[in-house]
Short mmCIF file of C-alpha atoms and ligand atoms in Angstrom, two decimals:
data_model
loop_
_atom_site.label_atom_id
_atom_site.label_comp_id
_atom_site.label_asym_id
_atom_site.label_seq_id
_atom_site.Cartn_x
_atom_site.Cartn_y
_atom_site.Cartn_z
CA MET U 710 8.51 84.18 68.54
CA SER U 711 9.61 86.14 71.83
CA GLN U 712 6.64 86.57 73.65
CA PRO U 713 5.10 82.54 75.55
CA LEU U 714 3.03 80.98 73.60
CA PRO U 715 -0.79 81.73 73.62
CA SER U 716 -3.57 78.80 75.06
CA HIS U 717 -6.35 80.26 73.43
CA THR U 718 -6.25 82.85 70.29
CA LYS U 719 -9.45 84.55 68.40
CA VAL U 720 -8.06 83.10 65.30
CA ALA U 721 -5.73 80.49 64.30
CA ILE U 722 -4.01 80.51 61.21
CA ILE U 723 -2.88 77.44 59.78
CA GLY U 724 -0.38 77.80 56.81
CA SER U 725 2.05 80.30 55.80
CA GLY U 726 2.00 80.55 52.15
CA PRO U 727 -0.34 83.74 50.28
CA ALA U 728 -3.06 82.46 51.83
CA GLY U 729 -2.05 82.34 55.28
CA LEU U 730 0.16 85.43 55.30
CA THR U 731 -2.71 87.40 53.57
CA ALA U 732 -5.41 86.06 56.43
CA ALA U 733 -2.94 87.33 58.56
CA ILE U 734 -2.56 90.26 57.47
CA TYR U 735 -6.27 91.04 57.57
CA ALA U 736 -7.45 89.68 60.62
CA GLY U 737 -4.52 91.65 61.95
CA ARG U 738 -5.51 94.60 60.67
CA ALA U 739 -8.88 93.68 62.29
CA LEU U 740 -7.42 93.73 65.76
CA LEU U 741 -8.08 90.02 65.79
CA ASN U 742 -4.28 89.46 67.00
CA PRO U 743 -4.27 86.03 64.72
CA PHE U 744 -2.23 83.27 65.41
CA VAL U 745 -0.38 81.85 62.39
CA ILE U 746 1.13 78.04 62.69
CA ALA U 747 3.57 78.42 59.85
CA GLY U 748 4.35 75.36 59.59
CA ARG U 749 7.65 73.49 59.21
CA GLU U 750 8.19 74.66 55.43
CA VAL U 751 7.28 78.67 56.02
CA GLY U 752 5.75 80.40 53.18
CA GLY U 753 4.69 77.37 51.32
CA GLN U 754 5.48 76.60 47.28
CA LEU U 755 6.75 80.26 46.54
CA MET U 756 9.90 79.40 48.34
CA THR U 757 10.97 77.19 46.05
CA THR U 758 10.10 79.11 43.01
CA THR U 759 12.31 81.38 40.91
CA ASP U 760 10.56 84.45 39.15
CA VAL U 761 7.05 85.62 39.92
CA GLU U 762 5.97 87.45 37.09
CA ASN U 763 2.32 87.65 37.43
CA PHE U 764 1.52 88.81 40.69
CA PRO U 765 0.78 92.65 40.18
CA GLY U 766 2.64 95.09 41.61
CA PHE U 767 6.10 93.84 40.46
CA PRO U 768 6.42 95.51 36.83
CA GLY U 769 10.02 93.75 37.01
CA GLY U 770 8.65 90.27 38.60
CA VAL U 771 9.86 89.63 41.96
CA MET U 772 11.80 86.26 43.16
CA GLY U 773 9.17 84.02 45.38
CA PRO U 774 11.30 83.62 48.69
CA GLU U 775 11.77 87.96 48.66
CA LEU U 776 7.38 88.09 47.94
CA MET U 777 6.87 85.71 50.84
CA THR U 778 9.17 87.46 52.99
CA LYS U 779 7.94 90.72 52.33
CA MET U 780 4.31 89.35 53.07
CA ARG U 781 5.81 88.07 56.32
CA GLU U 782 7.37 91.48 57.45
CA GLN U 783 3.61 93.02 56.39
CA ALA U 784 1.90 90.69 58.53
CA GLU U 785 4.19 91.26 61.50
CA ARG U 786 3.60 94.95 61.64
CA PHE U 787 0.01 93.98 62.85
CA GLU U 788 0.35 92.01 65.89
CA VAL U 789 0.60 88.73 64.21
CA ASP U 790 2.37 85.74 66.49
CA PHE U 791 3.83 82.99 64.07
CA LEU U 792 5.03 79.48 65.21
CA GLU U 793 6.97 77.39 63.06
CA GLU U 794 5.62 74.19 63.59
CA ASN U 795 3.46 71.64 61.83
CA VAL U 796 -0.11 70.81 63.12
CA VAL U 797 -0.59 67.32 64.40
CA SER U 798 -4.52 67.16 64.40
CA ILE U 799 -7.41 69.74 64.84
CA ASP U 800 -10.69 68.98 67.24
CA THR U 801 -13.53 70.81 65.42
CA GLN U 802 -15.74 68.89 67.30
CA ALA U 803 -14.66 71.14 70.54
CA LYS U 804 -15.46 74.25 71.35
CA PRO U 805 -13.83 76.44 71.19
CA PHE U 806 -11.42 74.51 68.62
CA SER U 807 -8.81 72.71 69.94
CA ILE U 808 -4.92 72.44 68.32
CA LYS U 809 -2.11 70.60 68.74
CA THR U 810 1.15 71.27 67.05
CA GLU U 811 4.16 69.36 67.70
CA SER U 812 5.19 71.13 70.94
CA HIS U 813 2.11 73.07 72.00
CA SER U 814 -1.87 73.07 72.47
CA LEU U 815 -3.79 75.59 71.75
CA THR U 816 -7.84 76.68 71.32
CA ALA U 817 -9.17 78.85 68.85
CA ASP U 818 -12.76 80.55 68.22
CA ALA U 819 -12.13 80.78 64.74
CA VAL U 820 -9.37 78.84 61.96
CA ILE U 821 -8.39 79.22 58.65
CA LEU U 822 -6.95 76.32 57.11
CA ALA U 823 -4.20 77.30 54.67
CA THR U 824 -1.72 74.61 54.31
CA GLY U 825 -1.60 74.33 50.58
CA ALA U 826 -0.36 71.51 48.25
CA SER U 827 2.77 69.83 48.17
CA ALA U 828 4.64 67.77 44.83
CA LYS U 829 3.60 64.90 43.96
CA TRP U 830 6.23 61.79 43.33
CA LEU U 831 6.35 59.23 40.99
CA GLY U 832 5.82 56.47 43.78
CA LEU U 833 8.73 54.47 42.57
CA PRO U 834 11.01 52.81 45.17
CA SER U 835 14.28 53.94 43.59
CA GLU U 836 13.12 57.83 43.22
CA GLN U 837 12.39 57.61 46.97
CA ARG U 838 15.74 55.93 47.90
CA LEU U 839 17.63 58.37 45.61
CA ARG U 840 15.74 61.66 46.85
CA GLY U 841 18.72 64.29 47.97
CA HIS U 842 21.01 62.36 45.96
CA GLY U 843 20.26 63.36 42.26
CA VAL U 844 16.54 62.99 43.00
CA SER U 845 14.50 66.38 43.78
CA SER U 846 11.25 68.11 43.08
CA CYS U 847 12.78 71.65 43.70
CA ALA U 848 15.04 73.21 40.66
CA THR U 849 15.41 76.52 42.42
CA CYS U 850 16.70 74.39 45.73
CA ASP U 851 18.93 72.09 44.04
CA GLY U 852 19.36 73.68 40.16
CA PHE U 853 22.86 74.86 41.31
CA PHE U 854 24.19 71.26 42.25
CA PHE U 855 23.67 70.28 38.58
CA ARG U 856 26.21 72.36 36.97
CA GLY U 857 27.79 71.35 33.79
CA LYS U 858 26.11 67.98 33.91
CA GLU U 859 23.12 66.12 32.06
CA ILE U 860 19.67 66.18 33.92
CA ALA U 861 16.06 64.97 33.44
CA VAL U 862 12.88 66.74 34.10
CA ILE U 863 9.83 64.97 34.76
CA GLY U 864 6.01 66.07 33.39
CA GLY U 865 3.99 67.85 31.01
CA GLY U 866 2.70 71.18 32.52
CA ASP U 867 3.95 74.61 33.54
CA SER U 868 6.07 73.55 36.49
CA ALA U 869 8.06 71.02 34.31
CA MET U 870 8.73 73.98 31.56
CA GLU U 871 9.39 76.54 34.12
CA GLU U 872 11.72 73.71 36.15
CA ALA U 873 13.29 72.81 33.07
CA THR U 874 13.85 76.05 31.45
CA PHE U 875 15.45 77.71 35.02
CA LEU U 876 17.50 74.61 34.89
CA THR U 877 19.06 75.43 31.86
CA ARG U 878 21.05 77.93 33.77
CA PHE U 879 23.26 75.17 35.43
CA ALA U 880 22.86 72.03 33.29
CA SER U 881 24.63 71.47 30.37
CA LYS U 882 21.50 69.22 29.03
CA VAL U 883 17.99 69.08 30.08
CA TYR U 884 15.23 66.27 28.84
CA LEU U 885 12.04 66.91 28.97
CA VAL U 886 10.38 63.68 29.85
CA HIS U 887 6.69 63.33 29.19
CA ARG U 888 4.16 60.41 29.21
CA ARG U 889 1.99 62.13 26.43
CA GLU U 890 2.58 64.23 23.30
CA GLU U 891 0.03 66.28 24.13
CA PHE U 892 0.72 68.68 27.38
CA ARG U 893 -0.86 70.68 29.93
CA ALA U 894 1.43 73.82 30.18
CA SER U 895 0.32 77.16 28.77
CA LYS U 896 1.73 77.68 25.25
CA ILE U 897 3.73 80.36 26.39
CA MET U 898 5.96 78.34 28.86
CA LEU U 899 6.22 75.16 26.39
CA GLU U 900 7.14 76.91 23.45
CA LYS U 901 10.27 78.79 25.41
CA ALA U 902 10.97 75.56 26.45
CA LYS U 903 11.31 74.07 23.39
CA SER U 904 13.07 76.99 21.52
CA ASP U 905 15.50 76.49 24.33
CA PRO U 906 18.34 74.57 22.58
CA LYS U 907 19.11 72.70 26.00
CA ILE U 908 15.97 70.91 26.29
CA GLU U 909 15.52 67.90 24.71
CA PHE U 910 11.78 66.37 24.54
CA VAL U 911 11.51 63.05 25.52
CA LEU U 912 7.74 61.91 24.64
CA ASN U 913 5.12 59.45 25.12
CA SER U 914 7.85 57.99 27.80
CA GLU U 915 7.42 56.71 31.75
CA ILE U 916 9.95 56.07 33.93
CA GLU U 917 10.34 52.40 35.20
CA GLU U 918 13.22 52.99 37.06
CA VAL U 919 15.81 55.64 38.65
CA LEU U 920 19.05 54.25 38.18
CA GLY U 921 21.85 54.58 40.92
CA GLU U 922 23.54 52.95 44.07
CA GLU U 923 24.17 56.14 46.04
CA LYS U 924 23.39 58.58 43.52
CA VAL U 925 21.48 58.89 40.37
CA SER U 926 23.77 57.63 37.07
CA GLY U 927 20.15 57.26 34.73
CA LEU U 928 16.68 56.72 34.37
CA LYS U 929 15.09 53.42 32.45
CA ILE U 930 12.39 54.78 30.75
CA LYS U 931 9.86 52.95 28.36
CA ASN U 932 8.46 54.21 25.46
CA ASN U 933 4.62 53.52 25.77
CA GLN U 934 4.05 53.51 22.05
CA THR U 935 6.67 50.99 21.05
CA ASN U 936 7.47 49.59 24.36
CA GLU U 937 10.83 49.98 23.81
CA VAL U 938 13.16 50.30 26.66
CA SER U 939 15.75 52.48 27.44
CA THR U 940 18.40 54.15 29.57
CA LEU U 941 19.18 58.20 29.85
CA SER U 942 22.27 58.89 31.40
CA VAL U 943 21.22 61.52 33.90
CA GLU U 944 23.03 62.90 37.12
CA GLY U 945 20.14 64.72 38.13
CA VAL U 946 15.80 63.84 37.86
CA PHE U 947 13.40 66.46 38.91
CA VAL U 948 9.89 65.39 39.54
CA ALA U 949 7.54 68.24 38.50
CA ILE U 950 4.11 66.16 38.41
CA GLY U 951 1.61 68.62 40.27
CA HIS U 952 0.67 68.60 43.81
CA GLN U 953 -1.39 67.40 46.09
CA PRO U 954 -3.46 69.05 49.20
CA ASN U 955 -1.61 69.09 52.66
CA SER U 956 -4.68 67.93 54.44
CA GLY U 957 -3.57 64.65 56.05
CA PHE U 958 -3.81 66.26 59.30
CA LEU U 959 -7.40 66.83 59.20
CA ALA U 960 -8.17 63.53 58.19
CA GLY U 961 -12.01 63.39 60.20
CA ALA U 962 -12.59 66.03 61.13
CA ILE U 963 -13.68 68.16 58.23
CA GLU U 964 -15.05 67.45 55.11
CA VAL U 965 -12.48 66.56 51.72
CA ASP U 966 -12.87 65.38 48.47
CA ALA U 967 -11.67 62.43 46.82
CA THR U 968 -8.30 63.64 46.27
CA GLY U 969 -8.08 65.13 49.97
CA TYR U 970 -8.99 68.85 48.74
CA VAL U 971 -10.98 70.78 51.75
CA VAL U 972 -14.44 71.14 50.31
CA ILE U 973 -15.82 75.00 50.86
CA LYS U 974 -19.78 75.06 51.50
CA ASP U 975 -20.33 78.64 51.15
CA ASP U 976 -17.84 81.91 51.20
CA TYR U 977 -14.88 80.30 52.16
CA HIS U 978 -17.06 78.29 54.85
CA THR U 979 -15.89 74.58 55.42
CA SER U 980 -18.48 71.75 57.24
CA VAL U 981 -17.50 73.42 59.96
CA PRO U 982 -18.89 76.75 60.71
CA GLY U 983 -16.22 78.84 62.35
CA ILE U 984 -13.31 76.94 60.12
CA PHE U 985 -12.34 78.46 57.20
CA VAL U 986 -9.86 77.72 54.10
CA ALA U 987 -8.19 79.72 51.43
CA GLY U 988 -5.50 78.52 48.67
CA ASP U 989 -4.14 75.61 47.35
CA LEU U 990 -5.61 73.59 50.53
CA HIS U 991 -9.00 73.75 48.50
CA ASP U 992 -8.37 75.13 44.89
CA HIS U 993 -7.08 72.54 42.54
CA LYS U 994 -8.39 74.68 39.54
CA TYR U 995 -6.17 78.45 39.68
CA ARG U 996 -3.56 77.57 42.51
CA GLN U 997 -1.73 81.05 41.64
CA ALA U 998 -0.12 82.89 44.50
CA ILE U 999 -2.55 85.97 43.60
CA THR U 1000 -5.92 83.94 43.59
CA ALA U 1001 -4.31 82.12 47.07
CA ALA U 1002 -3.49 85.82 48.43
CA GLY U 1003 -7.61 86.78 47.49
CA ALA U 1004 -8.80 83.94 48.99
CA GLY U 1005 -6.63 84.58 51.93
CA CYS U 1006 -8.34 88.10 52.57
CA ALA U 1007 -11.70 86.72 51.97
CA ALA U 1008 -11.76 83.93 54.75
CA ALA U 1009 -10.29 86.25 57.25
CA LEU U 1010 -13.16 88.62 56.44
CA GLU U 1011 -15.29 85.66 56.79
CA ALA U 1012 -13.96 84.94 59.53
CA GLU U 1013 -14.61 88.28 61.50
CA ARG U 1014 -17.90 88.20 60.32
CA TYR U 1015 -18.16 84.77 62.04
CA LEU U 1016 -16.88 86.06 65.36
CA ALA U 1017 -18.45 89.22 65.60
CA ARG U 1018 -22.08 87.25 65.30
CA LYS U 1019 -20.69 84.80 67.84
CA ASP U 1020 -19.81 87.57 70.21
P1 NAP O 928 -0.48 69.83 36.02
O1 NAP O 928 -0.40 70.72 35.38
O2 NAP O 928 -1.49 69.13 36.77
O3 NAP O 928 0.30 68.96 35.39
C1 NAP O 928 1.50 67.59 35.97
C2 NAP O 928 2.09 66.89 34.97
O4 NAP O 928 2.52 66.09 35.05
C3 NAP O 928 0.96 66.80 33.15
O5 NAP O 928 1.32 66.68 32.63
C4 NAP O 928 0.94 65.44 34.11
O6 NAP O 928 0.96 64.27 32.66
C5 NAP O 928 1.85 64.72 34.61
N1 NAP O 928 1.77 63.45 35.49
C6 NAP O 928 1.12 63.27 36.58
N2 NAP O 928 1.24 62.52 37.39
C7 NAP O 928 2.49 61.87 36.94
C8 NAP O 928 3.06 60.12 36.97
N3 NAP O 928 2.42 59.48 37.75
N4 NAP O 928 3.71 60.26 35.71
C9 NAP O 928 3.94 60.92 34.41
N5 NAP O 928 3.58 62.19 34.77
C10 NAP O 928 2.78 62.80 35.11
O7 NAP O 928 0.95 70.27 37.19
P2 NAP O 928 2.27 71.41 37.24
O8 NAP O 928 2.56 71.81 35.98
O9 NAP O 928 2.53 71.64 38.52
O10 NAP O 928 0.89 73.05 37.23
C11 NAP O 928 -0.32 72.76 38.54
C12 NAP O 928 -0.84 74.20 38.03
O11 NAP O 928 0.33 75.43 38.51
C13 NAP O 928 -1.34 74.94 36.42
O12 NAP O 928 -2.41 75.34 36.85
C14 NAP O 928 -0.19 75.71 35.94
O13 NAP O 928 -0.13 76.71 35.15
C15 NAP O 928 0.62 76.53 37.57
N6 NAP O 928 1.75 76.77 37.36
C16 NAP O 928 1.74 77.93 36.47
C17 NAP O 928 3.17 78.61 36.85
C18 NAP O 928 3.35 79.95 36.17
O14 NAP O 928 2.39 80.47 35.58
N7 NAP O 928 4.85 80.40 36.29
C19 NAP O 928 4.31 77.57 37.10
C20 NAP O 928 4.16 76.59 37.36
C21 NAP O 928 2.96 75.78 37.68
P3 NAP O 928 -0.68 64.31 31.81
O15 NAP O 928 -0.93 65.42 31.47
O16 NAP O 928 -0.24 63.11 31.13
O17 NAP O 928 -1.49 64.38 32.52
#
């Protein structure tokens, strides 16, 4: 941003995925001059996705990062300002609301929360130690490093199928390791992975340890039917086991459910009047770019109405 950072804004939008950026387009076009606190991972989860084939308007599909760049450019047409920092805390009792980012403080009459969700990890010490050294949660970011190598993808949902299929572009072999025999993945994505000659399914199997000192050399896995423990020799491990909401900074400030998703009271309003939510931060059911964008639109319209009533 070339202009000085504002000390007050009518609408602060926290997050810059499809929900946040759509909210920004709508609030910008309503002449609210919204301030987007975009986070350190600008663009959200779609920045680490490849082909998006189900976002209407792109008959040939569109790459995730390209879609997000276009959404941001569209928002920037309407006097929307951006700060690429994370929010540290928000005081929802203060009026106007008070927001602290890593380097800045400002107040806002209304807030749209759209910080989305992040990849889940298995929680093994060896997994954390080898993150960035062969363990990854982002095939698009890191697949390139595994050209001609054998790797494993963990999970049984659409993310795992998508990552495994994508990684066959680089890897010589992809083991799809899943803890059950049934899959959450959609039929079409499961069949695509199953029919790929480079993908081998390793089922009823749990990861006990990621092996390797300085970089990944294998996976210690246990078959949960036979209790047999074996080693899978791989140089890369992609963990694709779902996501958790990025709601840590909201602790105590707003009502969240047992798993951390923000609770919606009515029409995208949270438990605090004047604070709205959109996208994966509350939606653990659909979690699609298009539903997040739709929710961002609705939250912005609700914020606009709230401000009009308040004035
Ligand atoms: P998901 O559907 O929740 O699947 C998570 C998978 O990881 C499940 O198979 C689960 O096993 C496994 N898992 C979870 N915790 C685990 C652990 N601690 N150890 C081992 N395995 C574990 O998540 P997702 O695949 O990220 O998909 C989320 C949503 O995004 C879905 O609605 C999906 O359709 C959508 N999505 C769509 C696309 C697309 O259309 N291009 C791509 C990606 C995602 P269990 O089944 O045993 O619980």
